[in-house]
CSV table of C-alpha atoms in Angstrom, one decimal:
chain,number,residue,atom,x,y,z
B,2,MET,CA,24.1,-8.5,22.2
B,3,SER,CA,23.8,-9.9,18.6
B,4,GLY,CA,20.1,-8.6,18.6
B,5,ALA,CA,21.2,-5.1,19.5
B,6,LEU,CA,23.9,-5.2,16.8
B,7,PHE,CA,21.3,-6.4,14.3
B,8,ASP,CA,19.0,-3.5,15.2
B,9,LEU,CA,21.8,-1.0,14.9
B,10,ASP,CA,22.8,-2.3,11.5
B,11,ARG,CA,19.1,-2.1,10.4
B,12,LEU,CA,18.8,1.4,11.7
B,13,GLU,CA,21.9,2.5,9.9
B,14,ALA,CA,20.7,0.8,6.7
B,15,ASN,CA,17.3,2.7,7.1
B,16,ALA,CA,19.2,5.9,7.6
B,17,ARG,CA,21.2,5.4,4.4
B,18,GLU,CA,18.1,4.5,2.5
B,19,THR,CA,16.4,7.6,3.7
B,20,GLU,CA,19.4,9.7,2.7
B,21,ARG,CA,19.4,8.2,-0.8
B,22,SER,CA,15.6,8.8,-1.1
B,23,GLN,CA,16.1,12.4,-0.1
B,24,LYS,CA,18.9,12.9,-2.7
B,25,LYS,CA,16.6,11.3,-5.3
B,26,VAL,CA,13.9,13.8,-4.4
B,27,GLU,CA,16.3,16.7,-4.6
B,28,LEU,CA,17.5,15.6,-8.0
B,29,ALA,CA,13.9,15.2,-9.2
B,30,ASP,CA,13.2,18.7,-7.9
B,31,ARG,CA,16.1,20.1,-9.8
B,32,LYS,CA,15.1,18.3,-13.0
B,33,SER,CA,11.5,19.6,-12.5
B,34,ARG,CA,12.7,23.2,-12.2
B,35,HIS,CA,14.9,22.8,-15.3
B,36,LEU,CA,12.0,21.4,-17.3
B,37,GLN,CA,9.7,24.1,-16.1
B,38,GLN,CA,12.2,26.8,-17.2
B,39,LYS,CA,12.6,25.0,-20.6
B,40,LEU,CA,8.8,24.9,-20.9
B,41,LEU,CA,8.6,28.6,-20.3
B,42,THR,CA,11.3,29.3,-22.9
B,43,LEU,CA,9.5,27.1,-25.5
B,44,GLN,CA,6.1,28.8,-24.7
B,45,ALA,CA,7.7,32.2,-25.2
B,46,ARG,CA,9.2,31.1,-28.6
B,47,ARG,CA,5.8,29.7,-29.6
B,48,ASN,CA,4.1,33.0,-28.8
B,49,GLU,CA,6.8,34.9,-30.7
B,50,LEU,CA,6.2,32.7,-33.8
B,51,ARG,CA,2.5,33.4,-33.6
B,52,THR,CA,3.0,37.1,-33.5
B,53,GLN,CA,5.3,36.9,-36.5
B,54,LEU,CA,2.8,35.0,-38.7
B,55,PRO,CA,0.4,37.9,-39.4
B,56,GLN,CA,3.3,40.2,-40.4
B,57,VAL,CA,4.5,37.8,-43.2
B,58,THR,CA,3.1,39.0,-46.5
B,59,SER,CA,5.4,38.1,-49.4
B,60,GLN,CA,7.1,35.2,-47.7
B,61,PRO,CA,5.2,32.1,-46.7
B,62,PRO,CA,5.1,31.4,-42.9
B,63,ASP,CA,7.9,29.1,-41.5
B,64,LEU,CA,5.5,26.3,-40.7
B,65,GLU,CA,8.2,23.8,-40.4
B,66,ALA,CA,10.0,25.8,-37.6
B,67,ALA,CA,6.7,26.3,-35.8
B,68,THR,CA,6.0,22.6,-36.0
B,69,LYS,CA,9.4,21.7,-34.6
B,70,GLU,CA,8.9,24.1,-31.7
B,71,GLY,CA,5.5,22.7,-31.0
B,72,LYS,CA,6.8,19.1,-30.9
B,73,LYS,CA,9.6,20.2,-28.5
B,74,LEU,CA,6.9,21.9,-26.3
B,75,MET,CA,4.8,18.7,-26.2
B,76,THR,CA,7.8,16.6,-25.4
B,77,ALA,CA,8.8,18.9,-22.5
B,78,LEU,CA,5.2,18.8,-21.2
B,79,LYS,CA,5.1,15.0,-21.3
B,80,LYS,CA,8.5,14.7,-19.5
B,81,LEU,CA,7.4,17.2,-16.9
B,82,ARG,CA,4.2,15.3,-16.1
B,83,GLN,CA,6.1,12.0,-15.8
B,84,LEU,CA,8.6,13.6,-13.4
B,85,GLN,CA,5.8,15.1,-11.3
B,86,GLU,CA,4.3,11.6,-11.0
B,87,ILE,CA,7.6,10.2,-9.8
B,88,GLN,CA,8.0,13.0,-7.3
B,89,LYS,CA,4.6,12.1,-5.8
B,90,LEU,CA,5.7,8.4,-5.4
B,91,TYR,CA,8.9,9.4,-3.6
B,92,ARG,CA,6.7,11.0,-0.9
B,93,LEU,CA,4.5,7.9,-0.3
B,94,THR,CA,5.5,6.0,2.8
B,95,GLY,CA,6.6,2.5,2.0
B,96,VAL,CA,6.9,3.0,-1.7
B,97,SER,CA,10.1,3.8,-3.6
B,98,VAL,CA,11.2,3.9,-7.2
B,99,GLU,CA,13.6,1.1,-7.9
B,100,GLU,CA,14.3,1.9,-11.5
B,101,LYS,CA,13.1,4.6,-13.9
B,102,THR,CA,13.6,4.9,-17.7
B,103,GLU,CA,11.7,6.6,-20.4
B,104,ASN,CA,9.4,3.6,-21.0
B,105,LYS,CA,9.8,1.5,-17.8
B,106,LEU,CA,9.1,2.1,-14.1
B,107,VAL,CA,9.9,-0.4,-11.3
B,108,LEU,CA,8.2,0.2,-8.0
B,109,ARG,CA,9.2,-1.3,-4.7
B,110,PHE,CA,6.6,-1.8,-1.9
B,111,ASP,CA,8.1,-2.4,1.7
B,112,THR,CA,5.6,-3.8,4.2
B,113,SER,CA,5.9,-3.7,8.0
B,114,TYR,CA,4.0,-4.7,11.1
B,115,ASN,CA,4.4,-2.9,14.5
B,116,HIS,CA,7.3,-1.0,13.1
B,117,GLU,CA,9.1,-4.2,12.0
B,118,TYR,CA,10.1,-4.8,8.4
B,119,VAL,CA,8.2,-7.8,7.0
B,120,ASP,CA,8.9,-8.2,3.3
B,121,GLU,CA,9.1,-6.4,-0.1
B,122,HIS,CA,7.3,-6.6,-3.4
B,123,TYR,CA,8.0,-5.3,-6.9
B,124,ILE,CA,5.9,-4.1,-9.8
B,125,GLU,CA,7.4,-3.4,-13.2
B,126,LEU,CA,5.4,-1.0,-15.3
B,127,THR,CA,5.9,-0.2,-19.0
B,128,ARG,CA,4.5,2.7,-21.0
B,129,SER,CA,1.2,1.8,-22.7
B,130,LYS,CA,1.2,2.0,-26.5
B,131,LYS,CA,-2.5,2.8,-26.7
B,132,GLN,CA,-2.6,5.7,-24.2
B,133,ASP,CA,-0.4,8.0,-22.2
B,134,GLY,CA,-0.3,5.7,-19.2
B,135,TYR,CA,1.3,2.5,-17.8
B,136,GLN,CA,0.6,-1.2,-17.9
B,137,VAL,CA,1.9,-4.0,-15.6
B,138,SER,CA,4.5,-6.2,-17.2
B,139,HIS,CA,5.7,-8.2,-14.1
B,140,HIS,CA,5.0,-8.2,-10.4
B,141,THR,CA,5.7,-10.2,-7.2
B,142,LEU,CA,2.5,-9.4,-5.4
B,143,PRO,CA,0.4,-12.2,-3.8
B,144,ALA,CA,-2.0,-13.8,-6.2
B,145,PHE,CA,-5.2,-12.7,-4.3
B,146,ILE,CA,-4.6,-9.0,-5.1
B,147,PRO,CA,-6.9,-8.2,-8.1
B,148,MET,CA,-4.3,-6.7,-10.5
B,149,SER,CA,-6.7,-6.8,-13.5
B,150,GLN,CA,-9.1,-4.4,-11.6
B,151,LEU,CA,-6.3,-2.2,-10.3
B,152,GLU,CA,-4.6,-1.8,-13.7
B,153,VAL,CA,-7.6,0.4,-14.8
B,154,HIS,CA,-6.2,3.2,-12.6
B,155,LEU,CA,-2.9,3.2,-14.6
B,156,GLU,CA,-4.7,4.8,-17.5
B,157,THR,CA,-5.5,7.9,-15.6
B,158,GLU,CA,-3.7,8.3,-12.2
B,159,LEU,CA,-0.6,6.4,-11.2
B,160,LYS,CA,-0.9,7.5,-7.5
B,161,VAL,CA,-4.4,5.9,-7.2
B,162,PHE,CA,-3.0,2.6,-8.4
B,163,VAL,CA,-0.1,2.8,-5.9
B,164,ASP,CA,-2.5,3.6,-3.0
B,165,ARG,CA,-4.7,0.7,-3.8
B,166,VAL,CA,-1.8,-1.8,-4.0
B,167,ARG,CA,-0.5,-0.5,-0.6
B,168,GLU,CA,-3.9,-0.9,1.0
B,169,TYR,CA,-4.1,-4.5,0.0
B,170,LEU,CA,-0.6,-5.3,1.0
B,171,GLN,CA,-0.7,-3.5,4.4
B,172,ALA,CA,-4.1,-4.9,5.4
B,173,PHE,CA,-2.8,-8.4,4.5
B,174,VAL,CA,0.3,-7.9,6.6
B,175,ILE,CA,-1.7,-6.6,9.6
B,176,ARG,CA,-4.2,-9.5,9.5
B,177,ARG,CA,-1.4,-12.0,9.3
B,178,GLY,CA,0.6,-10.3,12.1
B,179,GLN,CA,-2.4,-10.3,14.4
B,180,VAL,CA,-3.1,-14.0,13.9
B,181,LYS,CA,0.5,-14.9,14.5
B,182,MET,CA,0.6,-12.8,17.7
B,183,LEU,CA,-2.6,-14.5,18.9
B,184,GLY,CA,-1.1,-17.9,18.3
B,185,SER,CA,1.7,-17.1,20.8
B,186,GLU,CA,-0.2,-14.9,23.3
B,187,LEU,CA,-3.2,-17.3,23.6
B,188,ALA,CA,-1.3,-20.6,23.4
B,189,GLU,CA,-2.4,-21.7,26.9
B,190,ILE,CA,-6.2,-21.5,26.1
B,191,LEU,CA,-6.2,-22.5,22.5
B,192,ARG,CA,-8.0,-25.8,21.9
B,193,SER,CA,-6.3,-26.3,18.5
B,194,GLU,CA,-4.1,-24.4,16.1
B,195,ILE,CA,-5.6,-21.3,14.5
B,196,GLU,CA,-6.9,-22.1,11.1
B,197,THR,CA,-6.4,-19.5,8.4
B,198,SER,CA,-6.4,-19.1,4.6
B,199,PHE,CA,-3.4,-17.7,2.8
B,200,PRO,CA,-4.9,-14.2,2.2
B,201,VAL,CA,-6.1,-14.4,5.9
B,202,ASP,CA,-9.6,-13.7,4.7
B,203,TYR,CA,-10.8,-16.7,6.8
B,204,VAL,CA,-9.8,-17.3,10.4
B,205,SER,CA,-11.1,-20.0,12.8
B,206,ILE,CA,-10.1,-19.9,16.5
B,207,SER,CA,-11.2,-22.4,19.1
B,208,LEU,CA,-10.4,-21.4,22.7
B,209,GLN,CA,-11.6,-20.9,26.3
B,210,SER,CA,-13.6,-17.7,27.1
B,211,SER,CA,-13.1,-15.7,30.3
B,212,ASP,CA,-15.7,-17.9,31.9
B,213,ASP,CA,-13.7,-21.0,30.9
B,214,VAL,CA,-16.3,-21.9,28.3
B,215,PRO,CA,-15.0,-23.5,25.1
B,216,ILE,CA,-16.0,-21.3,22.1
B,217,LYS,CA,-15.3,-21.2,18.4
B,218,ILE,CA,-14.7,-17.9,16.6
B,219,THR,CA,-15.0,-17.7,12.8
B,220,LEU,CA,-14.0,-14.5,11.0
B,221,CYS,CA,-14.5,-13.8,7.3
B,222,TYR,CA,-13.1,-10.8,5.4
B,223,THR,CA,-14.8,-10.0,2.1
B,224,ASP,CA,-12.9,-6.7,1.8
B,225,LEU,CA,-9.2,-7.6,1.5
B,226,ARG,CA,-8.3,-3.9,2.0
B,227,SER,CA,-9.7,-4.0,5.5
B,228,VAL,CA,-8.3,-5.3,8.8
B,229,HIS,CA,-11.9,-5.8,10.3
B,230,PRO,CA,-13.9,-8.9,9.4
B,231,THR,CA,-17.1,-8.5,7.4
B,232,LYS,CA,-18.6,-11.4,9.3
B,233,ALA,CA,-17.9,-12.8,12.7
B,234,GLU,CA,-19.5,-15.8,14.4
B,235,VAL,CA,-19.1,-17.0,18.0
B,236,ASN,CA,-20.5,-20.4,18.9
B,237,ILE,CA,-20.2,-22.5,22.0
B,238,ILE,CA,-18.4,-25.8,21.6
B,239,GLU,CA,-20.5,-28.4,23.4
B,240,THR,CA,-18.5,-31.0,25.3
B,241,PRO,CA,-19.3,-33.6,28.0
B,242,ASP,CA,-17.7,-31.3,30.5
B,243,SER,CA,-19.9,-28.3,29.6
B,244,THR,CA,-21.4,-26.6,32.5
B,245,ASP,CA,-25.0,-25.3,32.9
B,246,ILE,CA,-23.7,-21.8,33.2
B,247,LEU,CA,-23.0,-20.7,29.6
B,248,PRO,CA,-23.0,-17.3,28.0
B,249,ASP,CA,-26.4,-16.4,26.7
B,250,GLU,CA,-27.1,-15.5,23.0
B,251,SER,CA,-27.0,-11.7,23.7
B,252,MET,CA,-23.4,-12.1,25.0
B,253,LEU,CA,-22.4,-14.1,21.9
B,254,ARG,CA,-23.8,-11.4,19.7
B,255,GLN,CA,-22.1,-8.7,21.7
B,256,TRP,CA,-18.7,-10.5,21.1
B,257,GLU,CA,-19.5,-10.8,17.4
B,258,GLY,CA,-20.0,-7.0,17.2
B,259,LEU,CA,-16.8,-6.5,19.1
B,260,LEU,CA,-14.8,-8.6,16.7
B,261,LYS,CA,-16.2,-6.6,13.7
B,262,THR,CA,-15.5,-3.1,15.1
B,263,THR,CA,-12.4,-3.3,17.2
B,264,PRO,CA,-8.8,-4.5,16.6
B,265,LEU,CA,-8.6,-8.3,16.8
B,266,ILE,CA,-6.1,-8.2,19.7
B,267,THR,CA,-8.4,-5.8,21.7
B,268,ALA,CA,-11.5,-7.9,21.1
B,269,LEU,CA,-9.9,-11.2,22.1
B,270,GLN,CA,-8.6,-9.6,25.3
B,271,GLN,CA,-12.1,-8.7,26.3
B,272,ILE,CA,-13.5,-12.2,25.3
B,273,THR,CA,-10.8,-14.2,27.0
B,274,GLY,CA,-9.9,-11.9,29.9
B,275,ILE,CA,-6.2,-12.3,29.0
B,276,VAL,CA,-4.1,-9.2,28.9
B,277,MET,CA,-1.9,-9.2,25.8
B,278,GLU,CA,0.7,-6.8,24.6
B,279,THR,CA,-1.0,-4.1,22.5
B,280,THR,CA,1.0,-3.3,19.4
B,281,GLU,CA,1.5,0.2,17.9
B,282,VAL,CA,-0.7,-1.0,15.0
B,283,ASP,CA,-3.6,-1.9,17.3
B,284,ARG,CA,-3.3,1.5,19.1
B,285,GLU,CA,-3.5,3.3,15.8
B,286,LEU,CA,-6.5,1.2,14.7
B,287,GLU,CA,-8.3,2.0,18.0
B,288,CYS,CA,-7.8,5.7,17.3
B,289,THR,CA,-9.6,5.4,14.0
B,290,GLN,CA,-12.7,3.8,15.5
């Protein structure tokens, strides 16, 4: 009963959060329309001043007024571009704007696995003094995410930066979730605990195959934005009880190819012969193959 109440509370909280996000988008849309109308007015005023300049003969042109109008126009254009960037972010799944001022932007990244909330991370961006872009001032992201490389995108396109961060975070959450699930689903045939690095770019699994042969699986992920290993090795663990009937080299290589091209849960089901619960994430990954 307590679990159901927790799920209901979580759903209600998600609904309230969605409603707040929609209101923010509506407010941003209204501000955008207002700025666009103001921009049109300023452009009309600029064109009017331009047509008046050739007609002035005895009086010098009112350059000061024209300069002020030009500055207002540039300010309005800049604010409009900033607002359009924020509107794009509101529409990105899993990313929301926690705080927005003229010179600061705080982004919140919510991660999930199999439709279950996992955790959240924050990035605080400040306006760059050298160019019309942002720079990272603080963040709570895992240390393995290469922020120095990703910050380059802040100089040109904020959305690209956000997309890259999401890819690293979500791939990490999926790899970690798959390993955790394997630890429980394959507990009976695991020869030892699953070994893994913090970024889950290295995984070592010792278990019994479908033919009851002890094998060791080693997975390496060089692309941390991917949920598929770059390198997979399957080796037989020789023991005093090893039988003469062992998988041949072609079967081991076939398993390695399977591990690199299919979702980890699906691959281990075929190698071990154990039917495991297929998550929504794994079904989606299978559809992208």
